[in-house]
Each structure stands twice: as structure tokens, then as C-alpha cells.
GROMACS .gro file of C-alpha atoms in nm:
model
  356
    1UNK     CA    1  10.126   7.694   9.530
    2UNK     CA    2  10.453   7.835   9.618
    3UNK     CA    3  10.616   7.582   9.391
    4UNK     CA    4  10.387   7.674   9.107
    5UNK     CA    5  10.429   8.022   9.143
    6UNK     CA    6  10.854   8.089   9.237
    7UNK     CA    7  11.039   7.776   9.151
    8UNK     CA    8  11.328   7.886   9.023
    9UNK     CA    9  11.339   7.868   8.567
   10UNK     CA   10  10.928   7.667   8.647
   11UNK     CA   11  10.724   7.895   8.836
   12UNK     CA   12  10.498   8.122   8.723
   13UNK     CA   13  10.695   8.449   8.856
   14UNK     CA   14  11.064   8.306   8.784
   15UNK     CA   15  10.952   8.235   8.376
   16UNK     CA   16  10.997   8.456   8.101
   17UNK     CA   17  10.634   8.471   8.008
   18UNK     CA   18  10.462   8.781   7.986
   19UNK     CA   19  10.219   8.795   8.287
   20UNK     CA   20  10.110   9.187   8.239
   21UNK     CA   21   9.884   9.370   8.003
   22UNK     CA   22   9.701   9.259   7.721
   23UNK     CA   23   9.973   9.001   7.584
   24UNK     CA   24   9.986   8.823   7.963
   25UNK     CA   25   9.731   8.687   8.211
   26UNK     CA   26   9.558   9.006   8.404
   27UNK     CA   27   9.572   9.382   8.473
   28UNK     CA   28   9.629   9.558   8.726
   29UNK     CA   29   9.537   9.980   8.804
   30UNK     CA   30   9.944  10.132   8.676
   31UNK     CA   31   9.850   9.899   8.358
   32UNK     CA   32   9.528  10.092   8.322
   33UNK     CA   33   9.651  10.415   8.379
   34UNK     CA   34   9.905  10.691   8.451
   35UNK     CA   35   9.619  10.813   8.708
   36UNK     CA   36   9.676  10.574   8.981
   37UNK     CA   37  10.031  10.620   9.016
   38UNK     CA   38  10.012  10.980   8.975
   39UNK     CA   39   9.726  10.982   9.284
   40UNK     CA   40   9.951  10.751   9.495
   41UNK     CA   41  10.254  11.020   9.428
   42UNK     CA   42  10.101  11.262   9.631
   43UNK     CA   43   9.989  11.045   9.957
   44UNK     CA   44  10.328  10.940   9.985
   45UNK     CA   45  10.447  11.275   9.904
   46UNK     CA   46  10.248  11.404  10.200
   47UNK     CA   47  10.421  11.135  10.448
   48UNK     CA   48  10.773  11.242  10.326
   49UNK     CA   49  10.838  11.510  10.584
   50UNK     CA   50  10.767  11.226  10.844
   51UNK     CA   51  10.958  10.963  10.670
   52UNK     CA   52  11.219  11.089  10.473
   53UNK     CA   53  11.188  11.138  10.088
   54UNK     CA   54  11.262  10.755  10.003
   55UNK     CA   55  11.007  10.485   9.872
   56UNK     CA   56  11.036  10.121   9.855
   57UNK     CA   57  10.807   9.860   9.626
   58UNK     CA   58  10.817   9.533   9.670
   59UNK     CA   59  10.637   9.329   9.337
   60UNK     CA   60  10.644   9.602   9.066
   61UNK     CA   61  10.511   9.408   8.810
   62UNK     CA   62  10.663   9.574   8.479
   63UNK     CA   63  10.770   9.905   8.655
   64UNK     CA   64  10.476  10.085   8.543
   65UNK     CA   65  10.378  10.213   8.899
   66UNK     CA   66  10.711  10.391   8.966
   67UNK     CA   67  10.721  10.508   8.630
   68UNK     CA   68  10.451  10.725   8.642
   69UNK     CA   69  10.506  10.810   9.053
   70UNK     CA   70  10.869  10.883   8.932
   71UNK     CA   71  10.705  11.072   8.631
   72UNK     CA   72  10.534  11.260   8.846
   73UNK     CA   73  10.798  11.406   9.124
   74UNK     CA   74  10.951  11.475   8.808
   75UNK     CA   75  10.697  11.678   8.670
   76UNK     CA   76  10.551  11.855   9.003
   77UNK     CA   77  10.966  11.901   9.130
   78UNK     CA   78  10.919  11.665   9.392
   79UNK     CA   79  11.268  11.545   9.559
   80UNK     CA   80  11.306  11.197   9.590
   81UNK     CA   81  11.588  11.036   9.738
   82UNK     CA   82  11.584  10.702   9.669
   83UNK     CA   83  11.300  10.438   9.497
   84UNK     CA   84  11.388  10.071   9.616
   85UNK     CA   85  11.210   9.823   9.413
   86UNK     CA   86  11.257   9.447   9.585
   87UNK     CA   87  11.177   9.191   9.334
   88UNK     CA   88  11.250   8.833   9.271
   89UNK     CA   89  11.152   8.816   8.913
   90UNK     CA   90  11.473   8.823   8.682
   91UNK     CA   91  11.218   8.876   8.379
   92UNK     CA   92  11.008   9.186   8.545
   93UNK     CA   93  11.331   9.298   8.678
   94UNK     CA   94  11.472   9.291   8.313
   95UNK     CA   95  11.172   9.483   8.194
   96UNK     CA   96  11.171   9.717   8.472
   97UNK     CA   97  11.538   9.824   8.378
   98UNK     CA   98  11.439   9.887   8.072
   99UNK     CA   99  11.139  10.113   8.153
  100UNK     CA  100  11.288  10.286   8.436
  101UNK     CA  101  11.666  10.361   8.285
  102UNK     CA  102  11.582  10.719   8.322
  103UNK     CA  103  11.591  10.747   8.681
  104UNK     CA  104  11.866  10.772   8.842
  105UNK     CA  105  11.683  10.747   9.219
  106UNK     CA  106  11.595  10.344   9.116
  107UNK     CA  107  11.736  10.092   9.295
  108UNK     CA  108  11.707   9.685   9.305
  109UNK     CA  109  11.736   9.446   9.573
  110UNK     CA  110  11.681   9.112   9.602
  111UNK     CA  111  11.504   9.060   9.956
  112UNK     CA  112  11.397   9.277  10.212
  113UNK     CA  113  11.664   9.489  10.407
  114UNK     CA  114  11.702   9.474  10.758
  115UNK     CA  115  11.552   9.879  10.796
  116UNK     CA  116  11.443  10.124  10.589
  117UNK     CA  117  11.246  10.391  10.677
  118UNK     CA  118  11.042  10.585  10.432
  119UNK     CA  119  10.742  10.465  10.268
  120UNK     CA  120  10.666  10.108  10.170
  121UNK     CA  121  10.424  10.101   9.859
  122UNK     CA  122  10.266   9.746   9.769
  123UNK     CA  123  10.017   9.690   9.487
  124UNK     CA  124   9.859   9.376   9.433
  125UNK     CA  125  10.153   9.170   9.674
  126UNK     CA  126   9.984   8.982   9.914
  127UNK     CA  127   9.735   8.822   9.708
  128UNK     CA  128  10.026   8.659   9.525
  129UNK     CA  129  10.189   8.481   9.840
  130UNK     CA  130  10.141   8.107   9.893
  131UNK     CA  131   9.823   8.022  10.142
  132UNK     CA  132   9.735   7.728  10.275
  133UNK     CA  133   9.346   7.552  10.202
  134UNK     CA  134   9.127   7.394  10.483
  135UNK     CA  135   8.826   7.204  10.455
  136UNK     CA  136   8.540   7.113  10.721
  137UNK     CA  137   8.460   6.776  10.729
  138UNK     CA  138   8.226   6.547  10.898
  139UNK     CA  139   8.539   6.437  11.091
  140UNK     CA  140   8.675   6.801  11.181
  141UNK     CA  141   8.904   7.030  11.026
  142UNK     CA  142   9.120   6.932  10.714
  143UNK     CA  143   9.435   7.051  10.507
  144UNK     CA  144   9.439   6.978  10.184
  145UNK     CA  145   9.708   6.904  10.021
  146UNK     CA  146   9.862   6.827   9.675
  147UNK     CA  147   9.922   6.475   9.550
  148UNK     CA  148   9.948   6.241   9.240
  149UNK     CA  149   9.657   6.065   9.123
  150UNK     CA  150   9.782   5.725   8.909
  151UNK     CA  151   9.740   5.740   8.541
  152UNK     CA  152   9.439   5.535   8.447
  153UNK     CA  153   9.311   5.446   8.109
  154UNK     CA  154   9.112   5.763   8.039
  155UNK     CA  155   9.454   5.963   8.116
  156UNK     CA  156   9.785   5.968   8.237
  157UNK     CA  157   9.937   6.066   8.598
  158UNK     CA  158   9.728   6.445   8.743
  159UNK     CA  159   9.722   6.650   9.025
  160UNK     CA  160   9.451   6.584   9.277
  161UNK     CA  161   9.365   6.739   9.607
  162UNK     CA  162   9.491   6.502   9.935
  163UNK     CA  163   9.347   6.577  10.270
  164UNK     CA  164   9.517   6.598  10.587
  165UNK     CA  165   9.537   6.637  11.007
  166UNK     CA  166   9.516   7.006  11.042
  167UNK     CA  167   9.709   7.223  11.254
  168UNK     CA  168   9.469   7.358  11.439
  169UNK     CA  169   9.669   7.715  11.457
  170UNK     CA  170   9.552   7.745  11.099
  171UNK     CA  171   9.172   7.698  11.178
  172UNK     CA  172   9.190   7.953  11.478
  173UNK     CA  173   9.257   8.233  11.202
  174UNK     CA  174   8.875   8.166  11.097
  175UNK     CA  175   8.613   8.302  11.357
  176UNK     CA  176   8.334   8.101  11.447
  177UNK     CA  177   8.494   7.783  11.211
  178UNK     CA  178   8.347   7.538  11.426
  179UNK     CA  179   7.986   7.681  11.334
  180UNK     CA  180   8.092   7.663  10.919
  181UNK     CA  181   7.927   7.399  10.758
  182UNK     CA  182   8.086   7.029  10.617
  183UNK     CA  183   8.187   7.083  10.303
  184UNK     CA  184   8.340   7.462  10.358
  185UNK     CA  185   8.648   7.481  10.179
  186UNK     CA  186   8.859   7.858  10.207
  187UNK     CA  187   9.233   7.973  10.236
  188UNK     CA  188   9.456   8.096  10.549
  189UNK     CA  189   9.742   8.281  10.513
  190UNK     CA  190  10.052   8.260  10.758
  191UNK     CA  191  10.323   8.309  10.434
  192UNK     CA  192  10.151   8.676  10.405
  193UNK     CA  193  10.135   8.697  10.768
  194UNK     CA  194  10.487   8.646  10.778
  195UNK     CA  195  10.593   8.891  10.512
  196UNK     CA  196  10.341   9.136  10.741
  197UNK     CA  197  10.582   9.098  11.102
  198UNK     CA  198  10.896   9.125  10.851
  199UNK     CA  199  10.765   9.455  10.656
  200UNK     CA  200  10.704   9.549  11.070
  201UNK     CA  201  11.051   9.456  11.160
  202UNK     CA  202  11.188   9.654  10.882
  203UNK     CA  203  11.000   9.955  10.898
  204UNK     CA  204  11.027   9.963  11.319
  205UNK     CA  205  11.425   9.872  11.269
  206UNK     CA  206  11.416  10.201  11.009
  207UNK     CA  207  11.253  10.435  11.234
  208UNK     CA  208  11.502  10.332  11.510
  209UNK     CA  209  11.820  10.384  11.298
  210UNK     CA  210  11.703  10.681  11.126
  211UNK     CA  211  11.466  10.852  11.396
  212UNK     CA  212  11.217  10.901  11.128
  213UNK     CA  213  10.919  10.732  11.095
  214UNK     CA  214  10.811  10.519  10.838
  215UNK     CA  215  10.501  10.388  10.627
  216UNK     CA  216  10.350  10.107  10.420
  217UNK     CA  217  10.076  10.145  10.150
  218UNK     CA  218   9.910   9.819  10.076
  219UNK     CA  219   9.654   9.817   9.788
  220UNK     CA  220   9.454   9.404   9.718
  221UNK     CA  221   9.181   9.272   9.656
  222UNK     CA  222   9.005   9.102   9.976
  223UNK     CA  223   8.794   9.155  10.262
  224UNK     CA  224   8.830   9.184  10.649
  225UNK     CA  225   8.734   8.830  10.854
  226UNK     CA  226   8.385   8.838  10.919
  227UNK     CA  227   8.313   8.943  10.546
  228UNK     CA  228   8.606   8.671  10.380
  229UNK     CA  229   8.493   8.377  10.628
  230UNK     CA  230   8.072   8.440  10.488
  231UNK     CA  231   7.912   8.122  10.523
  232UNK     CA  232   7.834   8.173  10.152
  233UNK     CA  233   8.151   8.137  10.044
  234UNK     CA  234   8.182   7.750  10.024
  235UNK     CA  235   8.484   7.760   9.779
  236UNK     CA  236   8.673   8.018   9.953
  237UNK     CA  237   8.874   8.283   9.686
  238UNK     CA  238   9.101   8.051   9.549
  239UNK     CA  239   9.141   8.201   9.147
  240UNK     CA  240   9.364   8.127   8.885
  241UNK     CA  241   9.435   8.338   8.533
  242UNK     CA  242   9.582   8.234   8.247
  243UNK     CA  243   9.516   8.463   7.907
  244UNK     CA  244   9.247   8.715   8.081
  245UNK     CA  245   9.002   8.430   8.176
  246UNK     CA  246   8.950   8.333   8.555
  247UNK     CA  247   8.894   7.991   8.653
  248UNK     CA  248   8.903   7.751   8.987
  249UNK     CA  249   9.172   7.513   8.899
  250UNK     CA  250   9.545   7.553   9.044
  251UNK     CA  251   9.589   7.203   8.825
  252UNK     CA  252   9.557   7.354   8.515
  253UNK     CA  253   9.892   7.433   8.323
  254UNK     CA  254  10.124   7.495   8.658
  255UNK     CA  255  10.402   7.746   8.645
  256UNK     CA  256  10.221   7.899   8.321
  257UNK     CA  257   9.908   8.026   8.498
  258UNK     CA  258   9.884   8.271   8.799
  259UNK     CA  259   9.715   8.130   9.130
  260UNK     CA  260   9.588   8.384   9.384
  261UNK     CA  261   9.362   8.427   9.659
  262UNK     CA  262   9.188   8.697   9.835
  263UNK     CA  263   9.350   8.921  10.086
  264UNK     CA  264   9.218   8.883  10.458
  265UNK     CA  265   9.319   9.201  10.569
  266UNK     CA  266   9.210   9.124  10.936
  267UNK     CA  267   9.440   8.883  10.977
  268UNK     CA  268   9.723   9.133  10.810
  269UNK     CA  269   9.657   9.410  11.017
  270UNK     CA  270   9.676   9.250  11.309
  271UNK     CA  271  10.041   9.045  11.183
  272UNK     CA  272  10.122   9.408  11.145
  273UNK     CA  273   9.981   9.559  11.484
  274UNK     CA  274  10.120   9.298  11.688
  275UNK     CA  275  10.473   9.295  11.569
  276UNK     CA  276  10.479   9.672  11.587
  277UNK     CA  277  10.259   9.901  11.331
  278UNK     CA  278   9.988  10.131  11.387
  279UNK     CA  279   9.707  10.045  11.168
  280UNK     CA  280   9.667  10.418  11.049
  281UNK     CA  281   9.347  10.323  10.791
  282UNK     CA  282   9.206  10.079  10.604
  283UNK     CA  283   8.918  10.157  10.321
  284UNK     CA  284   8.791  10.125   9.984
  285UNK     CA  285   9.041  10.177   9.683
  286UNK     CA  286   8.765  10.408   9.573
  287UNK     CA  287   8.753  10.650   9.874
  288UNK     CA  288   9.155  10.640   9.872
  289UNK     CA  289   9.192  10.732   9.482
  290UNK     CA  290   8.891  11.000   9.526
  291UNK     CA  291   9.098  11.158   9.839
  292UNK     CA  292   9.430  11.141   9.682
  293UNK     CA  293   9.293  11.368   9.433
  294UNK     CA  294   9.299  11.132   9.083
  295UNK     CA  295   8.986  11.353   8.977
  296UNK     CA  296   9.180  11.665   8.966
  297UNK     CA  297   9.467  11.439   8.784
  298UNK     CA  298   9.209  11.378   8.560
  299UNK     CA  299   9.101  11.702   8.477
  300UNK     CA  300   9.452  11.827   8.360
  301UNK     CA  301   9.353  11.629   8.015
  302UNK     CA  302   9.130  11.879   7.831
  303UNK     CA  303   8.776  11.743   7.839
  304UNK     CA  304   8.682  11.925   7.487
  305UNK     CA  305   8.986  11.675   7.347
  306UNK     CA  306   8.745  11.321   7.359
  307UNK     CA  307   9.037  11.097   7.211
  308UNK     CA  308   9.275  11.167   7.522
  309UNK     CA  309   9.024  11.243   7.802
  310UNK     CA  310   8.756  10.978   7.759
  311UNK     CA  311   8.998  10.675   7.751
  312UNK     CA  312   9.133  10.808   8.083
  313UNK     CA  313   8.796  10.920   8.226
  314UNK     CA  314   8.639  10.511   8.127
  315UNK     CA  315   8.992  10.373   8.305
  316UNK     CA  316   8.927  10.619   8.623
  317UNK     CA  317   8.539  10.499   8.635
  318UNK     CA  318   8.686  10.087   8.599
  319UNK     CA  319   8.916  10.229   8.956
  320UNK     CA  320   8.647  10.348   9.128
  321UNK     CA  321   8.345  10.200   9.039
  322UNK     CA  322   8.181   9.933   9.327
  323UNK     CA  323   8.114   9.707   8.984
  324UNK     CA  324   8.466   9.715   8.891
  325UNK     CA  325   8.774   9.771   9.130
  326UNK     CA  326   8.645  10.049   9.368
  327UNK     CA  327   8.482   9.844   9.651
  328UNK     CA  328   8.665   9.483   9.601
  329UNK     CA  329   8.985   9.609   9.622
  330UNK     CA  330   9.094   9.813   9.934
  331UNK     CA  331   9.346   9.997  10.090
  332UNK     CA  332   9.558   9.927  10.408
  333UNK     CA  333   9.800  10.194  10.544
  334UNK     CA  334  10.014  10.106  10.838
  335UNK     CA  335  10.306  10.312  10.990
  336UNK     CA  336  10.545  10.362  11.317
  337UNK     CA  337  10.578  10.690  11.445
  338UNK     CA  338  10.357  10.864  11.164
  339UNK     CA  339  10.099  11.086  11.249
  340UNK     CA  340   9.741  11.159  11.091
  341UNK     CA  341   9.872  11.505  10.970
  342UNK     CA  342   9.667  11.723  10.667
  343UNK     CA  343   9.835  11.489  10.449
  344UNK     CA  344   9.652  11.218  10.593
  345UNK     CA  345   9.362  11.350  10.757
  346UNK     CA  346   9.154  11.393  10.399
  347UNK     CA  347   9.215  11.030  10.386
  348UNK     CA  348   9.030  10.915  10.717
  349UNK     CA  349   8.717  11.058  10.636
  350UNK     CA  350   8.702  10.688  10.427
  351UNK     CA  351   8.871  10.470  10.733
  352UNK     CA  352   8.699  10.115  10.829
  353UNK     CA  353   8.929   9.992  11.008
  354UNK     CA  354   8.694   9.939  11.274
  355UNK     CA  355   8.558   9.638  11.072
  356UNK     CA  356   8.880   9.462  11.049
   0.00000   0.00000   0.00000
């Protein structure tokens, strides 16, 4: 997967293709509209006397979600000090140049700095990181792997699944996996785990430097533990896009399709808590958006003009809807040294974090 997806000039992330938006694969909310950038402004805004006035986003796609949070500092006369953008995509980094050449505040960087301490914004990140696939078998726990299959004489040389011994570290991340049935096939995720303790490091390393706190703003689709490891869910998450249509099979056209599984944002929290972060909230994208206000963004469009409001009223319903992106996706907001002030306090009227 990680081959497929960031080898450099062959993955899917390090090729020139468009992966964004109706002439790429899929769509994510700053695609859909100016509204969720413009709501996630102001919860950041609101840590800023904590943190300091500086923002950092690691996968920004085409730029479109600082655009329109840059936009709107802009437009409200909001400071900002700095916007970091860490990406590894020379294409998306290309096109984010281009859309962002305004703004003087942008900055690039190629990994993740040693500290930083402001707030760390992340939308749709850690469903794009490498996991790992297990299987229960009759004999115990499997890996599976990724082999070649010999070309026979209905078709050449393919990709097939191998299994292998498991290390059993992997198959203590799923509760109760010794009661899942044969046959129960889902994902773990120690690369996103790992990106969870460095984000940690960072922000911990910031606040130390800086004696400021500091924040992170994770927005995916996924589930906590008990609801990603269902029974039910024999195939685990594992999805692939290619041209807006979803399908099963990582096989399929590598480096030219995305692969991605769910988020489990159990096993990120507690990545997080352990190597140093509060877990400050966790809860639906839908109660964040509503709480951040994107209603009252809304209603700044005149609702007696139908060709400008009700394209952005249909786009905020797709956000917040449970049938579209308001209950699958979720929100996960972590943070050292950052208290549950009014800017925050709106927000945890939504929290769950006791399921995680």
C-alpha cells in the first residue's frame, strides 16, 4: 500500500494525476465548499490566544482548505502569523502555489519539524497512511501480504493476496479478536499510529520551546474500536477510488487509483494520549460544523438569491447529514496545555470521547 500510494514518479500521491474534484478520483468537504473552511477558521481562531496565531496542515490536497481559512482571517481581520502546509506531493504542492500565491503567511515544508506550537489542522490524513491487513484463520491469526501470482493461460503475471505468521502486537490492537470469526479479514494501523506519537512529539516539543500550548484538529472518516472491529464487518474498510466509483480491489490499476481505509480513532487517541496529548474531544463532523457556526456562514448568502444560496445550502446538508458525511466522518481534537475555554466549551456539548 505504501508503495502504491508514495513511490517516488509511481505512486498514487507522487504522480501528476489529478486526484481532486470532479476531473480526479473523490471529494472531499474544502472541494464542496467555502463553508467548511470558513467554520474551521473560527475554532482555531478561538485556540489562538492559547497557541499562538500560527497553523500547520499536513495533506492539503489542492490548497483549497487554507484558501478559504486564509480567505477568511482575511476577511474577518484575523492576524495570522504563519500557515505551514507539510506535504510530500510535488504535484499538489505545485497546485497549491498556484492557488495560494496571495498569501504571504504560507509556508512549505517537506516533513514534520521537530516543534511547533500552534494549531495542527488535518483533513482527511490518516485514512491515507499505509495499514497493515489481518485475517482469522482456522489456524490463528494471519498477515496478508502482497505477492505475484504466475501468468497462466487465461492471463499474464497479477497481484494476489499471500498470507503470513502474524505479529501478534498487530492483533492485540483488535479487542476481543480471539472471539472474531474464521474468515474475518480488517486493517490495523501502526504507520498512523506512528505519525500520532510524532504529531505528539512535535506539538509537546512546541509548547516546551515556546511556553504556549498547542493543538491538533483531525477530521476522517472511521469509527472508535468497538464500532470498527463489529463482527459484521467481515471485509474490514479497505476502499479504493479511481474516477468517483468505490471498489474493493487495491490490485486494480496501482499507483493510478487511491487505496484507503477507515480511521480507528481509538487506537489514535490513545497513540496520542500516551505519548503526551490530552484528548480534548472527539465527535461527529456534524455536531463540530453545527458548533463552529457554518449555519450562520451560511446565512451571510442572501436566501431570496436561489442561484448562490441553494448550491451552498445542498453542499452544507451533504456535511452534515447522517446519510452523507455528518455521522461517518468525525472529529478528533487533541492538545497540550490547552484548556476547554468559551472557544471550546460550545464544542463539548457534542464530545464522545468516552466511546473511544
Amino acid at each position: 500500500m505504501e508503495l502504491a500510494l508514495y513511490a517516488p514518479r509511481l505512486g498514487y500521491y507522487s504522480g501528476g494525476a489529478a486526484k481532486l474534484g470532479k476531473d480526479g478520483d473523490f471529494t472531499t468537504a474544502p472541494e464542496i465548499t467555502p463553508l467548511f473552511g470558513q467554520a474551521l477558521a473560527h475554532v482555531a481562531a478561538n485556540l489562538f490566544a492559547q497557541t499562538g496565531a500560527q497553523i500547520m496542515e499536513f495533506g492539503a490536497g489542492t490548497g483549497r482548505l487554507a484558501y478559504d481559512i486564509l480567505s477568511e482571517y482575511q476577511a474577518q481581520g484575523i492576524a495570522l502569523e504563519r500557515y505551514f502546509i507539510v506535504e510530500l506531493s510535488g504535484e499538489l504542492r505545485a497546485r497549491q502555489e498556484e492557488l495560494l500565491k496571495d498569501f504571504p503567511q504560507v509556508q512549505w515544508l517537506q516533513q514534520m519539524p521537530q516543534a511547533f506550537a500552534g494549531v495542527v489542522l488535518g483533513n482527511e490524513v490518516l485514512d491515507a497512511m499505509p495499514v497493515q491487513l489481518v485475517i482469522k484463520t482456522d489456524g490463528g491469526w494471519k498477515e496478508c501480504g502482497v505477492s505475484v501470482a504466475d501468468a497462466d493461460a487465461d492471463s499474464g503475471p497479477r497481484f494476489i493476496y499471500r498470507e503470513r505468521d502474524c505479529d501478534p502486537a498487530l492483533v492485540a490492537q483488535i479487542p476481543d479478536a480471539q472471539a472474531l470469526p474464521s474468515g474475518y479479514m480488517t486493517e490495523v494501523h501502526p504507520v498512523a499510529a506512528g505519525f500520532m506519537r510524532s504529531l505528539a512529539q512535535m506539538l509537546c516539543n512546541g509548547r516546551e520551546a515556546s511556553g504556549k500550548g498547542a493543538a491538533a484538529i483531525l477530521i476522517d472518516y472511521g469509527f472508535p474500536a468497538a464500532e470498527y472491529y463489529l463482527e459484521q464487518r467481515m471485509q474490514g474498510t479497505l476502499m479504493c477510488h479511481y474516477r468517483h466509483h468505490s471498489h474493493p480491489d487495491p490490485f486494480y490499476l496501482p499507483g493510478l487509483q487511491d487505496i484507503t481505509a477507515h480511521v480507528d480513532f481509538s487506537a489514535m487517541a490513545i497513540a496520542a494520549s500516551e505519548a503526551g496529548l490530552d484528548v480534548i474531544a472527539y465527535m461527529s463532523q456534524a455536531g463540530f460544523l453545527l458548533e463552529a457556526g457554518i449555519g450562520e456562514i451560511l446565512m451571510r448568502t442572501p436566501a431570496d438569491d436561489p442561484l448562490a444560496y441553494l448550491p451552498q445550502a445542498n453542499a452544507l446538508q451533504k456535511l452534515i447529514s447522517p446519510a452523507e458525511m455528518g455521522e461517518l466522518f468525525k472529529v478528533l481534537i487533541l492538545g497540550t496545555e490547552v484548556e476547554a475555554d468559551a472557544g471550546l466549551s460550545k464544542l463539548l456539548r457534542h464530545d464522545r470521547s468516552h466511546r473511544l
